[in-house]
mmCIF file of C-alpha atoms in Angstrom:
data_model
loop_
_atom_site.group_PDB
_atom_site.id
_atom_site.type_symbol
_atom_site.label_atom_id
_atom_site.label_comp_id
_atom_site.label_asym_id
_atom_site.label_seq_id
_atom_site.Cartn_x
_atom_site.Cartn_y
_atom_site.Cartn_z
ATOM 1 C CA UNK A 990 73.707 82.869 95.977
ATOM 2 C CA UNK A 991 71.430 84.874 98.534
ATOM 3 C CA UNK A 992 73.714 87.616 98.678
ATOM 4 C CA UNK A 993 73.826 87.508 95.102
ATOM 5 C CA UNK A 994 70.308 87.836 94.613
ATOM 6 C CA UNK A 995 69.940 90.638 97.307
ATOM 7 C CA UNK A 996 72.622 92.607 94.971
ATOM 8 C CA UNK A 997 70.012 92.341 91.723
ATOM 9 C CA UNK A 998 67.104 92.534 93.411
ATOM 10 C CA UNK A 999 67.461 95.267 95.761
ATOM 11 C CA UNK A 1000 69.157 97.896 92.795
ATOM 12 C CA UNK A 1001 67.770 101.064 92.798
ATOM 13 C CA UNK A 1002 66.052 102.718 89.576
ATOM 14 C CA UNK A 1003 67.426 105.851 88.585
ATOM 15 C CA UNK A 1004 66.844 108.601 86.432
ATOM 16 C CA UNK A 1005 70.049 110.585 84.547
ATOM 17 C CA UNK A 1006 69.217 113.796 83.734
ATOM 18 C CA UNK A 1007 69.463 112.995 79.945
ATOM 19 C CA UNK A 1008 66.214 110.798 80.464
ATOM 20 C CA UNK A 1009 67.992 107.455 80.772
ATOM 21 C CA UNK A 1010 67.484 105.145 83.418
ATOM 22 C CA UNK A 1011 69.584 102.853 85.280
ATOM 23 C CA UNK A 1012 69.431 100.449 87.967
ATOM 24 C CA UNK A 1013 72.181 101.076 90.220
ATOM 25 C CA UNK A 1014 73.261 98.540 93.391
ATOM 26 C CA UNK A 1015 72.222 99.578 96.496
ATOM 27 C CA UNK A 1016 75.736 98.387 98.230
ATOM 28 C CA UNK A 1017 78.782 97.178 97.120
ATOM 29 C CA UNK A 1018 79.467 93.834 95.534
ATOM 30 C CA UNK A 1019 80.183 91.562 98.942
ATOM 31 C CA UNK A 1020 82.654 89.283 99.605
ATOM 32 C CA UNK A 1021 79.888 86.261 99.084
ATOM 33 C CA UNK A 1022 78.327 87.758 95.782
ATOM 34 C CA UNK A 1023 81.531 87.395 94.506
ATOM 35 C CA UNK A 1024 82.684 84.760 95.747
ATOM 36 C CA UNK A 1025 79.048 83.253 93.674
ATOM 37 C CA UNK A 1026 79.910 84.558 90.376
ATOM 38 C CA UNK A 1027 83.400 82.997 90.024
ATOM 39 C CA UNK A 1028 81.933 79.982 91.673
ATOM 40 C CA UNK A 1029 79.037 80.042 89.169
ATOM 41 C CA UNK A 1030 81.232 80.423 85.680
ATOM 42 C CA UNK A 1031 83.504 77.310 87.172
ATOM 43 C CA UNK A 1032 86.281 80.045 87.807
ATOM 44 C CA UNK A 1033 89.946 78.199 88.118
ATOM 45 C CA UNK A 1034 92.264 79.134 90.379
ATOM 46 C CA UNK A 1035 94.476 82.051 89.714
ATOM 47 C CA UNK A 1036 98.312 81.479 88.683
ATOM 48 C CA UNK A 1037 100.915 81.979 91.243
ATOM 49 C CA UNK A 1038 103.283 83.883 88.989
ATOM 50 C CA UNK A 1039 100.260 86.386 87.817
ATOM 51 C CA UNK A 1040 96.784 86.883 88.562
ATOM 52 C CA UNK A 1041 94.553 87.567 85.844
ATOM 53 C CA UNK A 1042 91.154 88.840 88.170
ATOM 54 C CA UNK A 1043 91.923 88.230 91.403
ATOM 55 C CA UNK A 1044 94.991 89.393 93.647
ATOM 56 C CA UNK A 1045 95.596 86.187 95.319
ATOM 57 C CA UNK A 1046 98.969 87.327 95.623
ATOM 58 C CA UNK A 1047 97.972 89.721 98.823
ATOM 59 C CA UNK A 1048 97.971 87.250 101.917
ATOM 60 C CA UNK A 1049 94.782 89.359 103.250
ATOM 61 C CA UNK A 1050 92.608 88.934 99.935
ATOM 62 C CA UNK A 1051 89.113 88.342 101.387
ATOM 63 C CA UNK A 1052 88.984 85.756 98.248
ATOM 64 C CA UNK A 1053 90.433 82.165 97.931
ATOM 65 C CA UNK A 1054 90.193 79.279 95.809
ATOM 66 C CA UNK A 1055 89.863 76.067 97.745
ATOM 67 C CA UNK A 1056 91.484 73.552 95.371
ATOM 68 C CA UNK A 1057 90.182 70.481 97.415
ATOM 69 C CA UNK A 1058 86.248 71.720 96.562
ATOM 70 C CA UNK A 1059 87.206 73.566 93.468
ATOM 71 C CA UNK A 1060 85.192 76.614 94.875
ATOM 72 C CA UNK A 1061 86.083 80.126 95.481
ATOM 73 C CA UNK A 1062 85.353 80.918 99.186
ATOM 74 C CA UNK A 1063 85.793 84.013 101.027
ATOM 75 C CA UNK A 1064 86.205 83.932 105.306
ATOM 76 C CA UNK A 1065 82.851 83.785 106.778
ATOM 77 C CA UNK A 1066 83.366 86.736 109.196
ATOM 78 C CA UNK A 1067 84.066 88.778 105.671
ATOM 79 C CA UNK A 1068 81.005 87.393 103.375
ATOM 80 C CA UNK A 1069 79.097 91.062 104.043
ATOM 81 C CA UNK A 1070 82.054 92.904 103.776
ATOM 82 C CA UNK A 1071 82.939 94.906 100.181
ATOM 83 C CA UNK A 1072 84.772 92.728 97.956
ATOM 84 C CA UNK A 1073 88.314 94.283 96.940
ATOM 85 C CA UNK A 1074 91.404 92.448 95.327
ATOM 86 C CA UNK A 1075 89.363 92.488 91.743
ATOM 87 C CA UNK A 1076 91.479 94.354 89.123
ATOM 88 C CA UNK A 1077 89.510 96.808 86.730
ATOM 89 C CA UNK A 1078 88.857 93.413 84.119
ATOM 90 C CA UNK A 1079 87.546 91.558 86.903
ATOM 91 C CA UNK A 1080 85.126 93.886 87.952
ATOM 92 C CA UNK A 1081 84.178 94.186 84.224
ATOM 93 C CA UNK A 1082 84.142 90.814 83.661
ATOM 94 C CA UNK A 1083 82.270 90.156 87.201
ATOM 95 C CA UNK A 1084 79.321 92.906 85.992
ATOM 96 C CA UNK A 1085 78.933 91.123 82.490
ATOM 97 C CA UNK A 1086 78.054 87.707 84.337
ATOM 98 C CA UNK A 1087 75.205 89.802 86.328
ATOM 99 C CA UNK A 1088 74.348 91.654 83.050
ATOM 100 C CA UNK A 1089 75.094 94.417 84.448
ATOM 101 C CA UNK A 1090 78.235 96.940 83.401
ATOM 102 C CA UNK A 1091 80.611 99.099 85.797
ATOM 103 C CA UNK A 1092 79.218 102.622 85.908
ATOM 104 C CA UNK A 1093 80.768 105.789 83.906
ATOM 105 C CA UNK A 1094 82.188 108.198 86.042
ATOM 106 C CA UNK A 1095 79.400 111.212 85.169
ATOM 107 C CA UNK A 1096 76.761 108.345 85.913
ATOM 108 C CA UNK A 1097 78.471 108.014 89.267
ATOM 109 C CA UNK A 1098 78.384 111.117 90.447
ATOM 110 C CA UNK A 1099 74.961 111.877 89.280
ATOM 111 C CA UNK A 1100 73.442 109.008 91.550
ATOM 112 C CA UNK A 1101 75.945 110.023 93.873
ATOM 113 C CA UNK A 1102 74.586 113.508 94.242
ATOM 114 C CA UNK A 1103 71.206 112.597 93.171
ATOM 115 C CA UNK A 1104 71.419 114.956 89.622
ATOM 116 C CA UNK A 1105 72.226 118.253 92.656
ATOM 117 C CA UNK A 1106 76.352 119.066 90.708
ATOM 118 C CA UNK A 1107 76.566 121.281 93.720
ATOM 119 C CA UNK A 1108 75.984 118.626 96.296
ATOM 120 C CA UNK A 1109 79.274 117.864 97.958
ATOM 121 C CA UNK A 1110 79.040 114.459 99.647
ATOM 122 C CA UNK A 1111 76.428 111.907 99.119
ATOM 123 C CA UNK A 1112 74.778 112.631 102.584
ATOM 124 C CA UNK A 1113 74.570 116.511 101.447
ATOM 125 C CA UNK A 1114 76.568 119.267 103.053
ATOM 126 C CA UNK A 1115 77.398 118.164 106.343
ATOM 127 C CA UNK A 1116 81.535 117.987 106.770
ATOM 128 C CA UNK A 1117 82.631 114.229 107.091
ATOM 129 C CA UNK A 1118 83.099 112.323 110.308
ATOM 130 C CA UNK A 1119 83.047 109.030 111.621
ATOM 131 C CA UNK A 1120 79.563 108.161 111.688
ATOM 132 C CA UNK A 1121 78.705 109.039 108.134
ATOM 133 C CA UNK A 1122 81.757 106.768 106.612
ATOM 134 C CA UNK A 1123 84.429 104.822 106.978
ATOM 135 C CA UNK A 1124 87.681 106.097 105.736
ATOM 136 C CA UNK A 1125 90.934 107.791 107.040
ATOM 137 C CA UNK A 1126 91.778 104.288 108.787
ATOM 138 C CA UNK A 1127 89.586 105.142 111.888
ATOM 139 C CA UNK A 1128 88.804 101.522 111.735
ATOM 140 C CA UNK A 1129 91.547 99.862 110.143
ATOM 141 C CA UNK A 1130 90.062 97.908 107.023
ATOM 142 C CA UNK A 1131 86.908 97.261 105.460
ATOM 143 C CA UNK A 1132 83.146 97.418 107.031
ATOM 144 C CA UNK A 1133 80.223 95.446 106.274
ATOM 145 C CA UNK A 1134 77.753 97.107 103.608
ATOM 146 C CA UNK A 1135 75.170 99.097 104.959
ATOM 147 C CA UNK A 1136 76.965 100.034 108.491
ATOM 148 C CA UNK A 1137 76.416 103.574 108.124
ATOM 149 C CA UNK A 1138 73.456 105.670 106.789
ATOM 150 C CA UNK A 1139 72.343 105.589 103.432
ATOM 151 C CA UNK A 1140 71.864 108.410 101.203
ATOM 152 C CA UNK A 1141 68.941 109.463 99.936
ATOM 153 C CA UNK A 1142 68.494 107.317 97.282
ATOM 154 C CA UNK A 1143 69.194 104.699 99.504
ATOM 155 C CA UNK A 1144 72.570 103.906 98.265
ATOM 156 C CA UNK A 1145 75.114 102.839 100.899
ATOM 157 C CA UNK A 1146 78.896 103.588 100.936
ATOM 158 C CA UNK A 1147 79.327 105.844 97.979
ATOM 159 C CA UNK A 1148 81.914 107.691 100.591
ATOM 160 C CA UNK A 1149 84.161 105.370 102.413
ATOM 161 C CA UNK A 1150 84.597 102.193 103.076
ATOM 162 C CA UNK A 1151 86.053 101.097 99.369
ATOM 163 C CA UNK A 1152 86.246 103.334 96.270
ATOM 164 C CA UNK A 1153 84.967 101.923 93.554
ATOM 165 C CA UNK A 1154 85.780 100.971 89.890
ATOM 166 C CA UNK A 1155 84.343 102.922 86.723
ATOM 167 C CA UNK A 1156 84.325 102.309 83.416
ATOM 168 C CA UNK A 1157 86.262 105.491 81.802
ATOM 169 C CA UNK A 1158 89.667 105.943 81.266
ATOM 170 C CA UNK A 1159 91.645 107.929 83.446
ATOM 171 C CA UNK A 1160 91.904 111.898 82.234
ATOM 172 C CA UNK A 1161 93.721 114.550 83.242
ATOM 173 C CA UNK A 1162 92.960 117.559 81.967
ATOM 174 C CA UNK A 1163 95.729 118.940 79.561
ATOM 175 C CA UNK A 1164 98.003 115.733 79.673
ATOM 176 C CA UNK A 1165 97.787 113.408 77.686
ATOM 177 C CA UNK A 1166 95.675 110.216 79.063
ATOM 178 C CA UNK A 1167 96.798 107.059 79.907
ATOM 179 C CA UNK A 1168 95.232 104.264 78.634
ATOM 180 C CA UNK A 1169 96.348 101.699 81.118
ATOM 181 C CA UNK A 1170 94.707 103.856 83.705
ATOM 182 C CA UNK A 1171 90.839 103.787 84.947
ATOM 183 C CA UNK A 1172 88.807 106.082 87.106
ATOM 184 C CA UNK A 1173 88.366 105.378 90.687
ATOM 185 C CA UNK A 1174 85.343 107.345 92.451
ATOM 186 C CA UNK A 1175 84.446 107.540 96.129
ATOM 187 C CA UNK A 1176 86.391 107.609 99.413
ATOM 188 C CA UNK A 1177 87.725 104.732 101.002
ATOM 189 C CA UNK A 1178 88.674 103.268 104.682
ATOM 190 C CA UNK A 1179 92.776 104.372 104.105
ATOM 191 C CA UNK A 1180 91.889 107.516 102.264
ATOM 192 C CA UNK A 1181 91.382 111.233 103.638
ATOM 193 C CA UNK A 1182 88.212 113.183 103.610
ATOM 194 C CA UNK A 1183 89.067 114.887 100.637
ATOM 195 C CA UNK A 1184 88.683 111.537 98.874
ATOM 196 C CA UNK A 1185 84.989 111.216 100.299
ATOM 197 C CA UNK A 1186 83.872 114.751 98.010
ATOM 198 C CA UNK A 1187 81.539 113.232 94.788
ATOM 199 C CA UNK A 1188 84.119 115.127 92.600
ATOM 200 C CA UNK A 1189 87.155 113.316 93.647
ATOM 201 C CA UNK A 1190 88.805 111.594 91.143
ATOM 202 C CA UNK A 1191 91.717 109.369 90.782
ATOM 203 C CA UNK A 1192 93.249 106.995 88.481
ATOM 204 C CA UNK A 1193 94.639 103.638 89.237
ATOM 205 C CA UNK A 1194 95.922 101.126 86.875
ATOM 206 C CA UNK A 1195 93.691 98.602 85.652
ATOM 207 C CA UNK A 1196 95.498 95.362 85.952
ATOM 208 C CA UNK A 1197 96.043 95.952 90.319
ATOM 209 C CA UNK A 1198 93.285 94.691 91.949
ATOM 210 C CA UNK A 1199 94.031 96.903 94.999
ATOM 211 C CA UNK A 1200 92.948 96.694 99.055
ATOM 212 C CA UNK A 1201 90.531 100.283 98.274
ATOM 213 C CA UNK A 1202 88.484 99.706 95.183
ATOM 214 C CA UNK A 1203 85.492 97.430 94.996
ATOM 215 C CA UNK A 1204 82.780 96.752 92.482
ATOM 216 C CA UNK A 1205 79.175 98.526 92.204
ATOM 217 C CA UNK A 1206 77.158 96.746 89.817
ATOM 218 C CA UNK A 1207 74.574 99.280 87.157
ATOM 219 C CA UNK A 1208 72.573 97.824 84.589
ATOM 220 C CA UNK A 1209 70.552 99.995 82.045
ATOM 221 C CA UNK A 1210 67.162 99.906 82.680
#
């Protein structure tokens, strides 16, 4: 419940260049915020034959249901690490419970870049390397939130470390979209650098809650 207060508490208010505001999380969703909000709405344990939120199915999932407590717990070495595992409906879901929503992809990278479209990463110009993010398996899974340096905004890990789940559906220009995919934004530990620019987009479906995409709570402010 601390680290689930630390998520709402510590968001940081943000201005679109529209005029809207938002309140964006500083870090991603950890392992023990999570592991609160399922834990909170009396969650049950996920089916063996198919998950509905969580991929219990992956023997590394930082998230499991203890069925002698009836509580979702997550390893204690992991509780500050990202969450991942949570398909696109269980980060939705996830966000609603915090009354928050996940962010739109334009939304994303404009507190990504801080409103600068010609920015290229979230620390500014600099090329990428190992001490501005984890990705590009230098370390070999997830880090805790907040191990490297913020931008300037204050927001941690918008390169590396896990992508993260938006709202829109997944577009490719000229083709025709598909509506069982959703945008993924940001870099993450397994992916290249080229994954770590604020324009990089990819789709993933929306029912694989996958070991590179985690959850970045924004409420409108």
């Amino acid at each position: 419940d601390d680290a689930l207060q630390r998520c709402i508490e510590e968001a940081v208010s943000f201005r679109l260049r529209e005029g809207r505001r938002l309140r964006v999380a500083r870090t991603l969703l950890t392992c023990a915020a999570a592991a609160s909000v399922l834990n909170r709405q009396h969650v049950p344990a996920e089916s063996d034959s198919a998950y509905r939120h969580v991929n219990v199915h992956n023997p590394r999932c930082p998230l499991r249901f203890d069925a002698d407590a009836s509580l979702w717990r997550c390893a204690p070495e992991l509780d500050e690490h990202p969450v991942w595992g949570i398909n696109w409906a269980g980060a939705l879901w996830i966000c609603q419970q915090l009354g928050a929503r996940l962010p739109l992809a334009h939304e994303w990278e404009a507190f990504a870049s801080n409103n600068d479209p010609l920015r290229p990463y979230p620390w500014g110009d600099a090329a990428p390397n190992h001490l501005l993010a984890n990705y590009d398996e230098y370390i070999g899974g997830t880090s805790p939130v907040g191990s490297f340096p913020a931008s300037e905004l204050g927001f941690y890990d918008l390169a590396g470390n896990l992508s993260e789940w938006c709202h829109d559906h997944y577009q490719v220009p000229g083709v025709q979209g598909l509506p069982c995919e959703r945008v993924v934004k940001g870099g993450a530990w397994s992916k290249g650098a080229d994954q770590l620019r604020i324009t990089a987009t990819r789709g993933k479906w929306q029912r694989l809650g996958t070991t590179t995409i985690g959850i970045r709570p924004v409420w409108d402010d």
